PDB file of C-alpha atoms and ligand atoms in Angstrom:
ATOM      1  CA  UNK A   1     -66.794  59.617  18.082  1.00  0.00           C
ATOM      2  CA  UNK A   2     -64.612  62.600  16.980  1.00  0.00           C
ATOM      3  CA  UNK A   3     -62.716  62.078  13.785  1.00  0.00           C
ATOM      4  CA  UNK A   4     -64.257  58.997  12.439  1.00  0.00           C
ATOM      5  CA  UNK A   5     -64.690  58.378   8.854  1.00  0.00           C
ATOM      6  CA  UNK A   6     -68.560  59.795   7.955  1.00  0.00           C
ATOM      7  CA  UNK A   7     -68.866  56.641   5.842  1.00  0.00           C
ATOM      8  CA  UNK A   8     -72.423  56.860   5.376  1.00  0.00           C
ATOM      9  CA  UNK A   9     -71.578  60.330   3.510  1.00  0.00           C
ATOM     10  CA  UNK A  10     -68.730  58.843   1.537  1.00  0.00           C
ATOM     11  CA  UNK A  11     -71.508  55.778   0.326  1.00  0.00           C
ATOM     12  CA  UNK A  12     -74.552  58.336  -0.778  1.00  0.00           C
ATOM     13  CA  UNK A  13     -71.723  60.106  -2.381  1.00  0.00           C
ATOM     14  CA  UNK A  14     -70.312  57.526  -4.622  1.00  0.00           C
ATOM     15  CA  UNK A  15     -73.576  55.610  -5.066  1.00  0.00           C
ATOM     16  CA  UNK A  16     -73.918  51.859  -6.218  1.00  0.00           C
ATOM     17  CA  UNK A  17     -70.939  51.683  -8.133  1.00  0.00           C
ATOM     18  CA  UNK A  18     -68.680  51.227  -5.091  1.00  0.00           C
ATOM     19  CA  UNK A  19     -69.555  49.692  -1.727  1.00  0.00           C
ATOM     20  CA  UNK A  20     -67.434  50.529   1.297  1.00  0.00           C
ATOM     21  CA  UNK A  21     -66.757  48.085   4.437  1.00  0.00           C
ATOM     22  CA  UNK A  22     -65.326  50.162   7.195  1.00  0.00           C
ATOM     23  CA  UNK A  23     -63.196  48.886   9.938  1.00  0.00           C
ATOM     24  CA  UNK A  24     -61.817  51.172  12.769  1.00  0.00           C
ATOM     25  CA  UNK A  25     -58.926  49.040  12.841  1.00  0.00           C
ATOM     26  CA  UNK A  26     -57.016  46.375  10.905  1.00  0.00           C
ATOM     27  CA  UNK A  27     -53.541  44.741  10.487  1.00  0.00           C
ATOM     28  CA  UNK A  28     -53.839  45.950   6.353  1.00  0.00           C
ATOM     29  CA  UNK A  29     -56.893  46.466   4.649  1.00  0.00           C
ATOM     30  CA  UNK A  30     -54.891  44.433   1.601  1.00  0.00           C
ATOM     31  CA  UNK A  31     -55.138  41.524   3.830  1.00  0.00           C
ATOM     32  CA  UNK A  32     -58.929  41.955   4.757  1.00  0.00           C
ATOM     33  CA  UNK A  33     -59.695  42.717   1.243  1.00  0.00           C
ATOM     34  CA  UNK A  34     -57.965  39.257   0.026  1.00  0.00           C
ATOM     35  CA  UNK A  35     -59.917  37.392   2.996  1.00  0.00           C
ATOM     36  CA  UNK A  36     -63.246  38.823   1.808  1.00  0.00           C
ATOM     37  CA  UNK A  37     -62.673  38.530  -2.176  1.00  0.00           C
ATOM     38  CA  UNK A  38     -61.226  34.745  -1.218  1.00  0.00           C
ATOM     39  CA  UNK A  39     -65.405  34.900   0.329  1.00  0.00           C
ATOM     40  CA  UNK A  40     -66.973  36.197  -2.732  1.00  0.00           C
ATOM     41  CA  UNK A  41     -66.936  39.935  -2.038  1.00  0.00           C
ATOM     42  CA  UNK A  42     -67.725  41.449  -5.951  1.00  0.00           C
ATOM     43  CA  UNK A  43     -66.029  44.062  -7.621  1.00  0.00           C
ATOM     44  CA  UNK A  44     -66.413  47.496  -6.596  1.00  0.00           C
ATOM     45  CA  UNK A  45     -65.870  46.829  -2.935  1.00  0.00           C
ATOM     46  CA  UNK A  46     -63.896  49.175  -0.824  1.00  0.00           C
ATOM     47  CA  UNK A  47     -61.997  47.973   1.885  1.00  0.00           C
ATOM     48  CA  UNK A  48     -61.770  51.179   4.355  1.00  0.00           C
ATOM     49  CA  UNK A  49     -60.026  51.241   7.847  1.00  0.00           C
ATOM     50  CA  UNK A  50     -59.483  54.719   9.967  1.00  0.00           C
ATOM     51  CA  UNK A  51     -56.361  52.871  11.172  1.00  0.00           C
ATOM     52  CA  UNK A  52     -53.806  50.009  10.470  1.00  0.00           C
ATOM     53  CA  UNK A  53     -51.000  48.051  12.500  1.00  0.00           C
ATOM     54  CA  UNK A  54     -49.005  46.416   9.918  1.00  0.00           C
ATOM     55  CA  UNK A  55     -50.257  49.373   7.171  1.00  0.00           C
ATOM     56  CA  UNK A  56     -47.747  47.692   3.980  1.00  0.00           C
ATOM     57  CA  UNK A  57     -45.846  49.737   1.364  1.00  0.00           C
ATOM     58  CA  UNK A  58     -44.152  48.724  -1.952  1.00  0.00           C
ATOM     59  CA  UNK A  59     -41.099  46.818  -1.763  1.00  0.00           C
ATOM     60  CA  UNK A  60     -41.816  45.490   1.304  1.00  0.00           C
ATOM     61  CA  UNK A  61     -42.188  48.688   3.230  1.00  0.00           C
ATOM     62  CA  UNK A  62     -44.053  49.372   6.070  1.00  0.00           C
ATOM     63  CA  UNK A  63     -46.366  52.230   5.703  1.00  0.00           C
ATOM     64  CA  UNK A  64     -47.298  54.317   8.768  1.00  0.00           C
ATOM     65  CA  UNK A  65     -51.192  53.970   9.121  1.00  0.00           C
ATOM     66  CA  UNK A  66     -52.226  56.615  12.212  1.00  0.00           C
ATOM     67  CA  UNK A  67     -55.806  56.764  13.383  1.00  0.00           C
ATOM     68  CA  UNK A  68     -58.263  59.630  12.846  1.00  0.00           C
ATOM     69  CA  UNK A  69     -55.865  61.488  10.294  1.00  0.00           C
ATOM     70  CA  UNK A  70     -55.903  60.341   7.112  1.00  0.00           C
ATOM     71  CA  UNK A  71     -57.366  57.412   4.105  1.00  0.00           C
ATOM     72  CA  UNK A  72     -56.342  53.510   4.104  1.00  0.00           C
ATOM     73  CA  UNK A  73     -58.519  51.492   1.710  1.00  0.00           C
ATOM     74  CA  UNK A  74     -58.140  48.526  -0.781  1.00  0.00           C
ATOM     75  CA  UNK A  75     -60.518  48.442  -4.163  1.00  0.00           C
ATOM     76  CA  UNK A  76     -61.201  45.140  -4.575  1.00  0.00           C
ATOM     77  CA  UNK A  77     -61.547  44.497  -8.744  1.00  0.00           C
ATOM     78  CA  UNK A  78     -61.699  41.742 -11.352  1.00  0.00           C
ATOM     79  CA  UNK A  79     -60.538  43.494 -14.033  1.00  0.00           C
ATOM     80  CA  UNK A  80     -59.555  42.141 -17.860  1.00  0.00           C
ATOM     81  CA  UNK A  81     -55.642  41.700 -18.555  1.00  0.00           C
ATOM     82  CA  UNK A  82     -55.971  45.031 -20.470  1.00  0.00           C
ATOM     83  CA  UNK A  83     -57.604  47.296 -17.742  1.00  0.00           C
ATOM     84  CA  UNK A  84     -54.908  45.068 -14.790  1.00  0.00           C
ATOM     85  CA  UNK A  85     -52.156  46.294 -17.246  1.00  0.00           C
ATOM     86  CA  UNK A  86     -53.530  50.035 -16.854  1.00  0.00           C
ATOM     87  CA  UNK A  87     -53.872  49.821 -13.484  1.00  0.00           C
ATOM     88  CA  UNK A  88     -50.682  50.983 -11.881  1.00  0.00           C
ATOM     89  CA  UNK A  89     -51.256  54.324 -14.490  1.00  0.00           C
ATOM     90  CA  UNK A  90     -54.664  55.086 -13.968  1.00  0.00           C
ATOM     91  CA  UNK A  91     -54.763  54.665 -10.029  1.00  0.00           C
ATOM     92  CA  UNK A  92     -52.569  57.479  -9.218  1.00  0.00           C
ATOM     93  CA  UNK A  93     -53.543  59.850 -11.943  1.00  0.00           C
ATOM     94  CA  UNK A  94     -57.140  59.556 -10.395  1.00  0.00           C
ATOM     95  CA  UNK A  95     -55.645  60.267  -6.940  1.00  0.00           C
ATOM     96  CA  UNK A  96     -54.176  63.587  -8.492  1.00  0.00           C
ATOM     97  CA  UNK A  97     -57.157  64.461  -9.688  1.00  0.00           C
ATOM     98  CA  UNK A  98     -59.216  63.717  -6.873  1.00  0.00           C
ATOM     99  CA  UNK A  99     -57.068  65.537  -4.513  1.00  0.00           C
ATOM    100  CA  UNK A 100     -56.802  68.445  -6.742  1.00  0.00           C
ATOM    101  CA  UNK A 101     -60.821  68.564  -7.137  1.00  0.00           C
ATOM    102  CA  UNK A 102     -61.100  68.340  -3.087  1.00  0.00           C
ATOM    103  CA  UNK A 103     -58.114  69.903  -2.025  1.00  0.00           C
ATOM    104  CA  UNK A 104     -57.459  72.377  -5.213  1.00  0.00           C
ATOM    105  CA  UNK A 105     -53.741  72.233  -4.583  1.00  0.00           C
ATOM    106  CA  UNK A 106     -51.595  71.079  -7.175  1.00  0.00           C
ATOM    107  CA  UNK A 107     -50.213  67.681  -7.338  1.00  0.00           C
ATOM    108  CA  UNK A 108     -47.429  65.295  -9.615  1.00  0.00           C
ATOM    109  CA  UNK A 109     -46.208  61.687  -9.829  1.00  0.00           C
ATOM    110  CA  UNK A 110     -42.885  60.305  -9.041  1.00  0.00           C
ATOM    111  CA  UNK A 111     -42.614  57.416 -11.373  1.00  0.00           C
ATOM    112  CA  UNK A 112     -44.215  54.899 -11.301  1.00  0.00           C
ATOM    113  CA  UNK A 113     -47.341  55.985  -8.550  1.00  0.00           C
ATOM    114  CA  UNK A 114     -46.228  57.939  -5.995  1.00  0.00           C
ATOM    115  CA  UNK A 115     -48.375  61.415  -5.563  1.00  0.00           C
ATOM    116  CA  UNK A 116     -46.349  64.257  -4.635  1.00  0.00           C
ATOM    117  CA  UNK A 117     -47.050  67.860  -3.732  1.00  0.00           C
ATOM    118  CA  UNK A 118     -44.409  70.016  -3.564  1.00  0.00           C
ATOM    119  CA  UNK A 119     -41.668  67.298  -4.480  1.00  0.00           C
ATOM    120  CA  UNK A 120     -43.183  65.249  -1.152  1.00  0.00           C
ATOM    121  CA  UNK A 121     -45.182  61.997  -1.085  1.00  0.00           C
ATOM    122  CA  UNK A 122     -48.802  62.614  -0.192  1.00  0.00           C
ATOM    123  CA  UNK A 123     -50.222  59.185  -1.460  1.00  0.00           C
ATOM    124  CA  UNK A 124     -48.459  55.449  -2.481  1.00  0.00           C
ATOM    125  CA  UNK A 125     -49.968  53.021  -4.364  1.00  0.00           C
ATOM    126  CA  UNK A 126     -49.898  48.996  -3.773  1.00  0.00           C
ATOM    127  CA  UNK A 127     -51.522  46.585  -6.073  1.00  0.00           C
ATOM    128  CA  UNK A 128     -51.596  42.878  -5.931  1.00  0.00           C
ATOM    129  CA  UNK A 129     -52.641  41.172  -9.020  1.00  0.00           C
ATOM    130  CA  UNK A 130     -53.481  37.223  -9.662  1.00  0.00           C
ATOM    131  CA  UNK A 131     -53.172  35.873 -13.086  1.00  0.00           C
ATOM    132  CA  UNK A 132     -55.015  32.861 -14.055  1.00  0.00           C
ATOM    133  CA  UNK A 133     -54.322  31.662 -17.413  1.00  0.00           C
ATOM    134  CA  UNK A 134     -54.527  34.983 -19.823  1.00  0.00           C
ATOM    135  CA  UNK A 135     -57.278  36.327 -17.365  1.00  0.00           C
ATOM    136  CA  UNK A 136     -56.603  38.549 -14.659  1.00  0.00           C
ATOM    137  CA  UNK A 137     -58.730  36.942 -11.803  1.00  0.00           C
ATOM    138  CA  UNK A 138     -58.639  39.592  -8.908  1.00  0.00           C
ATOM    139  CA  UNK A 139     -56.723  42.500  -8.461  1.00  0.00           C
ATOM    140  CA  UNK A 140     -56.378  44.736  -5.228  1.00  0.00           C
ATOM    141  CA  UNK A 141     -55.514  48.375  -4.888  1.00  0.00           C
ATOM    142  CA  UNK A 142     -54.411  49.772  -1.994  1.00  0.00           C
ATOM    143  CA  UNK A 143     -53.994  53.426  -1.067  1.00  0.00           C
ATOM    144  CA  UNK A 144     -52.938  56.079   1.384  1.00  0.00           C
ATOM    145  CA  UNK A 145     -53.438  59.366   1.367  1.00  0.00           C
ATOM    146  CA  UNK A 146     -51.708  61.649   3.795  1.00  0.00           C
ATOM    147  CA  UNK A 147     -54.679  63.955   4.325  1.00  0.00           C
ATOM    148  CA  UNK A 148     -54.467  65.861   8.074  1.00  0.00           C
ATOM    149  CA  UNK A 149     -50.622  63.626   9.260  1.00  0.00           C
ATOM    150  CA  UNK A 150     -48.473  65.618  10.535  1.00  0.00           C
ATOM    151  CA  UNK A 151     -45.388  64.177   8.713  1.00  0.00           C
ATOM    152  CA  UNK A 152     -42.930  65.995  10.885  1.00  0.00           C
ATOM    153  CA  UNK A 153     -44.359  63.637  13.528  1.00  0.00           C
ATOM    154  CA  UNK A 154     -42.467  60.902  11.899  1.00  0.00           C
ATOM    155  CA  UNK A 155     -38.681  61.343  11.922  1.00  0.00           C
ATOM    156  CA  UNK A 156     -38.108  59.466   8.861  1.00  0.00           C
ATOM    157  CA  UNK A 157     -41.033  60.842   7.061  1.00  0.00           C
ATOM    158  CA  UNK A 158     -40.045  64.634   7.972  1.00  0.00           C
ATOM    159  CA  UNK A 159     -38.343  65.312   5.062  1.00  0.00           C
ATOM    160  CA  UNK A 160     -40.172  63.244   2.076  1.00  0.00           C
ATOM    161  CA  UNK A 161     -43.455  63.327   3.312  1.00  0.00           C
ATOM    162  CA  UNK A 162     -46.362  65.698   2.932  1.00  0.00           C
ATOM    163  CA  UNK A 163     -49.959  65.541   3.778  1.00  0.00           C
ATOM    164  CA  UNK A 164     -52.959  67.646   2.403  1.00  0.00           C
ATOM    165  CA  UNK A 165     -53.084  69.860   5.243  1.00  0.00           C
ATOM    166  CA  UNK A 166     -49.200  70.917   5.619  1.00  0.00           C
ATOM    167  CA  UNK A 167     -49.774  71.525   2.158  1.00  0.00           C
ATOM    168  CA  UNK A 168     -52.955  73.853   2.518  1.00  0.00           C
ATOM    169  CA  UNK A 169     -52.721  75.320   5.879  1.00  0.00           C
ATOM    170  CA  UNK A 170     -55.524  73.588   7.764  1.00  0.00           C
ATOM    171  CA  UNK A 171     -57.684  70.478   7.798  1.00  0.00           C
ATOM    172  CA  UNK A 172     -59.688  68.585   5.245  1.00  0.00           C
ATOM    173  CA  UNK A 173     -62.788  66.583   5.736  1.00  0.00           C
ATOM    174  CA  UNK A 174     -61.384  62.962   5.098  1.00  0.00           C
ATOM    175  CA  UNK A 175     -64.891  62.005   3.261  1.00  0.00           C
ATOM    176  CA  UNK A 176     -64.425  64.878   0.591  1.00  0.00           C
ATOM    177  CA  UNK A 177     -61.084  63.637  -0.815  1.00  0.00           C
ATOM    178  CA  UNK A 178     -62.241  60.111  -0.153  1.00  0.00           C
ATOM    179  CA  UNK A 179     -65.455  60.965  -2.566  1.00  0.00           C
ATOM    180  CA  UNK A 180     -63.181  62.996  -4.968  1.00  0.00           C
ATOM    181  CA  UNK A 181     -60.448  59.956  -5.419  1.00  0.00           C
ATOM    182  CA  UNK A 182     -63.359  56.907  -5.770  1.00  0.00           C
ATOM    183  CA  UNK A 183     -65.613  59.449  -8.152  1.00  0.00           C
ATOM    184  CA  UNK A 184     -62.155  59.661 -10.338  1.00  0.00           C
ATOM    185  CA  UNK A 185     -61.790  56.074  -9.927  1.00  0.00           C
ATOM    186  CA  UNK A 186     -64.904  55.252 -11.737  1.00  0.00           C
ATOM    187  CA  UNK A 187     -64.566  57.679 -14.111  1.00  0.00           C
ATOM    188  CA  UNK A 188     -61.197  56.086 -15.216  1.00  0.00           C
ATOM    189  CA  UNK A 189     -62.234  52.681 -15.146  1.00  0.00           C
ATOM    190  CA  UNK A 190     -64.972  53.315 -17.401  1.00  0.00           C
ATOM    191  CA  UNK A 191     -63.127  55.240 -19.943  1.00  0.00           C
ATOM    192  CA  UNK A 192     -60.382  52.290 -20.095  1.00  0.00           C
ATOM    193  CA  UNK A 193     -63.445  49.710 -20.237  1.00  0.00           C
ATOM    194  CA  UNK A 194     -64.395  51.762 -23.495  1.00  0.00           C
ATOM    195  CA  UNK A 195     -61.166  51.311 -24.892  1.00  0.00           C
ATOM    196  CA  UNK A 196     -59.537  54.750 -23.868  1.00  0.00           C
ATOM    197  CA  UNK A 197     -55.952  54.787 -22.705  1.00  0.00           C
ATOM    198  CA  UNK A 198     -54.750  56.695 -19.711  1.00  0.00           C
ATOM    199  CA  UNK A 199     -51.059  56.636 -20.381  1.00  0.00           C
ATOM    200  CA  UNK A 200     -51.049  60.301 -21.918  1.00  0.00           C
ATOM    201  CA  UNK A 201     -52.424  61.457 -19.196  1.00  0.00           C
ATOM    202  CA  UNK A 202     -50.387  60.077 -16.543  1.00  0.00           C
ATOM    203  CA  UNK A 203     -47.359  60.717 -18.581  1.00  0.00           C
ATOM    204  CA  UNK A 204     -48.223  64.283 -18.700  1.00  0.00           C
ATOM    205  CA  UNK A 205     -47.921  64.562 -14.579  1.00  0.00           C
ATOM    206  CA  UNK A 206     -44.567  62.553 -14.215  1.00  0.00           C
ATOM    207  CA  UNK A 207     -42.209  64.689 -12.756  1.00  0.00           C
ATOM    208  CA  UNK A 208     -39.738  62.016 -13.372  1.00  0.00           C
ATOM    209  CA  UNK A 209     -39.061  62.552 -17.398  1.00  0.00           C
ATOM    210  CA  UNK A 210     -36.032  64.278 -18.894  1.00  0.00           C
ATOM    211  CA  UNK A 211     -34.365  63.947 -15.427  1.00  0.00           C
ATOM    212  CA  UNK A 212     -30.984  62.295 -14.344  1.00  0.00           C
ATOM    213  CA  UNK A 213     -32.034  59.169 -11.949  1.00  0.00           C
ATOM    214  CA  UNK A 214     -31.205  56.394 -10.173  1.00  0.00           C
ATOM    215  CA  UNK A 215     -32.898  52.796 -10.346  1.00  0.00           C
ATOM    216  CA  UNK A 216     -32.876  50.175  -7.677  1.00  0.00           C
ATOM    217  CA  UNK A 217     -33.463  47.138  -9.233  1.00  0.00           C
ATOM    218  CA  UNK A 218     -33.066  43.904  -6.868  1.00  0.00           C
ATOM    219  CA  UNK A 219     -29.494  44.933  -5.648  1.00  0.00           C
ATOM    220  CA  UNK A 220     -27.942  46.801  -8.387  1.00  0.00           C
ATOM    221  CA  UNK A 221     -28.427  50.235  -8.749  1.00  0.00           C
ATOM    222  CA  UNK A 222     -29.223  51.423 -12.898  1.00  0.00           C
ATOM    223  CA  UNK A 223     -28.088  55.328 -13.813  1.00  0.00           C
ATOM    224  CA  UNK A 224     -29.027  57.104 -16.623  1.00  0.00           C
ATOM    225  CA  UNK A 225     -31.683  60.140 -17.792  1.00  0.00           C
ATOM    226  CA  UNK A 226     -35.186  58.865 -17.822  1.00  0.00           C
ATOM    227  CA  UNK A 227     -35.674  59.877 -21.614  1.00  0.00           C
ATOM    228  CA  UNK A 228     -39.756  58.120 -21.845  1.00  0.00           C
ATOM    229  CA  UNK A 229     -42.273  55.436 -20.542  1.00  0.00           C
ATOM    230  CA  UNK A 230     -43.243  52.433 -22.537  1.00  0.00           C
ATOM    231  CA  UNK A 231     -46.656  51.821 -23.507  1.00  0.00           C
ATOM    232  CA  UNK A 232     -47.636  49.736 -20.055  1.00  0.00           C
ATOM    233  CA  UNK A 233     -45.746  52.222 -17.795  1.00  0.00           C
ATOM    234  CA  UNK A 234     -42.317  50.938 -17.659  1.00  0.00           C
ATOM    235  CA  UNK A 235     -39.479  53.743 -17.095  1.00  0.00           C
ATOM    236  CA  UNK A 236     -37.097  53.738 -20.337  1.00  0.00           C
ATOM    237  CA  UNK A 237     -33.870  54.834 -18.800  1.00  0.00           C
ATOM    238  CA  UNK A 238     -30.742  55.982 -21.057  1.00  0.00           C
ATOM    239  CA  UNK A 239     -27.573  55.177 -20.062  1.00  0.00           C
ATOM    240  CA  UNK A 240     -23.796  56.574 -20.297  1.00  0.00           C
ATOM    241  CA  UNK A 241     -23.458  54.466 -23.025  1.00  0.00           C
ATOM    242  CA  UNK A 242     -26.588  55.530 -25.128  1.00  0.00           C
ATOM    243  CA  UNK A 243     -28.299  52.324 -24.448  1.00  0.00           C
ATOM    244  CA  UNK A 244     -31.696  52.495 -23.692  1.00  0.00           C
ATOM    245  CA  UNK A 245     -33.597  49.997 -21.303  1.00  0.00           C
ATOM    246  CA  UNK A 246     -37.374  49.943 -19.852  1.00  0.00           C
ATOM    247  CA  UNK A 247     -37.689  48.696 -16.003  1.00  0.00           C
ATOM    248  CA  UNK A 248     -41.429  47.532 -14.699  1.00  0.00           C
ATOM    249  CA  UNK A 249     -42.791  49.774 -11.890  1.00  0.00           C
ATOM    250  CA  UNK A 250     -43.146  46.294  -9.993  1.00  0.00           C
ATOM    251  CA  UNK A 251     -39.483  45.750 -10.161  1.00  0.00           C
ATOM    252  CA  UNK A 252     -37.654  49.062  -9.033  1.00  0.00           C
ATOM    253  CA  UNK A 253     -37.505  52.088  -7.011  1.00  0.00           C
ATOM    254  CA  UNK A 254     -36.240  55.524  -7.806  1.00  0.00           C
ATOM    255  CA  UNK A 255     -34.732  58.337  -6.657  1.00  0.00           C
ATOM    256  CA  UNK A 256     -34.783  61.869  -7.811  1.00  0.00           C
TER     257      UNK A 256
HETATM  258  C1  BTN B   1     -46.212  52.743  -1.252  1.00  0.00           C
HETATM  259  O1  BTN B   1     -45.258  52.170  -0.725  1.00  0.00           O
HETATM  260  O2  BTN B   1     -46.072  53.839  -1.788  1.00  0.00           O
HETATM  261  C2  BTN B   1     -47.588  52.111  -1.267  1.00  0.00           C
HETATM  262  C3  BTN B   1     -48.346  52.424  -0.017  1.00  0.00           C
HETATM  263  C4  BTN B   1     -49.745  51.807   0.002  1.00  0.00           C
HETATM  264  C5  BTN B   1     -50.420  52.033   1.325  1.00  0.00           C
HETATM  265  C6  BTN B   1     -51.847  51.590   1.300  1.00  0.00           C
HETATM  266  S1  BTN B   1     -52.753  52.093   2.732  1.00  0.00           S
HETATM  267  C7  BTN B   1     -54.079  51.094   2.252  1.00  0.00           C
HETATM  268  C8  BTN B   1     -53.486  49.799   1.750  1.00  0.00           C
HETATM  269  N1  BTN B   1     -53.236  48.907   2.873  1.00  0.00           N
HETATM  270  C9  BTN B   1     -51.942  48.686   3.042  1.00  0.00           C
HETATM  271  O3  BTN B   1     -51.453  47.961   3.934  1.00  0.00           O
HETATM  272  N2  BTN B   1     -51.225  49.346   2.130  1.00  0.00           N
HETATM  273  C10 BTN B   1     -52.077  50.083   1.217  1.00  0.00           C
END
């Protein structure tokens, strides 16, 4: 069929060190991937749908999930408390770099993982953690990438959305940003395993710093100039009053 995901290409790209399930179609591949690590699924699965109905954002967001256009899929990982707390870093600076390797266009992040070209999300990241004790017992990483959407298709996407193609002029091969983003992936996740720390790196593509912002955290809304990130990723924001504070990616939202 037209436009379906060449997963056997993606697989003998990436080789043993991830191993894809594709569905045509789910509700969320976040949900499929908690049914099959709940089953014993190991680490290094990929949970891969061409489309979703009930595709989830941060926040409680819905995120649109359209067949044949672009990448849904959920890692499934059992990472240590050190690599979980590197996580929401490392994720989208690997989908920068994989999209710049594939695509060769050039791409930032919005505090704390969106992936932007051009000021525009092109990717979100959503990861569910469970804590067990002081171990970090399963965590699952979901992302989209808006590879061939045509975001003007969308009303409320027309103006903060982007895909690879608008971006580029004409379509990508899903499978090559696909292999680009999981090759990253396990680059990353080895370097942290070896003690390395991505925060430098991800800091250095925040398009966020030095800029006047607002904070939605619960229902109040935080001013101030986003002055530096803590060591796990938190935003430090400084207010009118000099006072500096750090908010948790998993707490707020932002907008430039
Ligand atoms: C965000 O709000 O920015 C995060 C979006 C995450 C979307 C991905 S698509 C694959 C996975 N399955 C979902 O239901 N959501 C994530």
């Amino acid at each position: 069929m037209a436009n379906e995901i060449d997963v056997t290409r993606v697989q003998a790209a990436v080789g043993e060190r991830w191993r894809i399930v594709y569905r045509r179609e789910v509700d969320s591949t976040m949900t499929l991937a908690r049914e099959l690590a709940e089953q014993g699924a190991p680490a290094g699965s990929v949970v891969l749908a061409d489309a979703q109905t009930a595709g989830r954002g941060r926040l409680g967001r819905s995120w649109v999930s359209e067949a044949g256009v672009n990448l849904y899929f959920t890692l499934i990982l059992r990472p240590s408390l050190d690599l979980l707390r590197q996580l929401a870093m490392l994720t989208p600076l690997a989908v920068t770099e994989g999209i710049e390797l594939a695509a060769g266009v050039t791409t930032a992040i919005k505090w704390p993982n969106d992936v932007q070209i051009g000021g525009r999300k092109v990717s979100g990241v959503l990861i569910d953690a469970e804590i067990r004790g002081d171990e970090a017992a399963l965590a699952l990483v979901g992302i989209g990438i808006n590879v061939n959407f045509d975001p003007g298709s969308v009303p409320e996407l027309r103006e903060i959305a982007t895909s690879i193609r608008a971006a580029l002029g004409r379509s990508l091969a899903r499978e090559a940003v696909l292999i680009a983003v999981l090759n990253r992936l396990a680059a990353l996740l080895d370097a942290c395993e070896r003690g390395v720390s991505v925060r430098e790196a991800w800091r250095a593509r925040l398009t966020t710093l030095g800029r006047e912002i607002a904070l939605r955290a619960g229902d109040r809304i935080e001013r101030g100039r986003a002055v530096d990130v803590s060591e796990d990723g938190g935003l430090v924001l400084e207010g009118a009053d000099g006072v500096r504070r750090v908010f948790a990616a998993g707490e707020v939202t932002l907008s430039l």
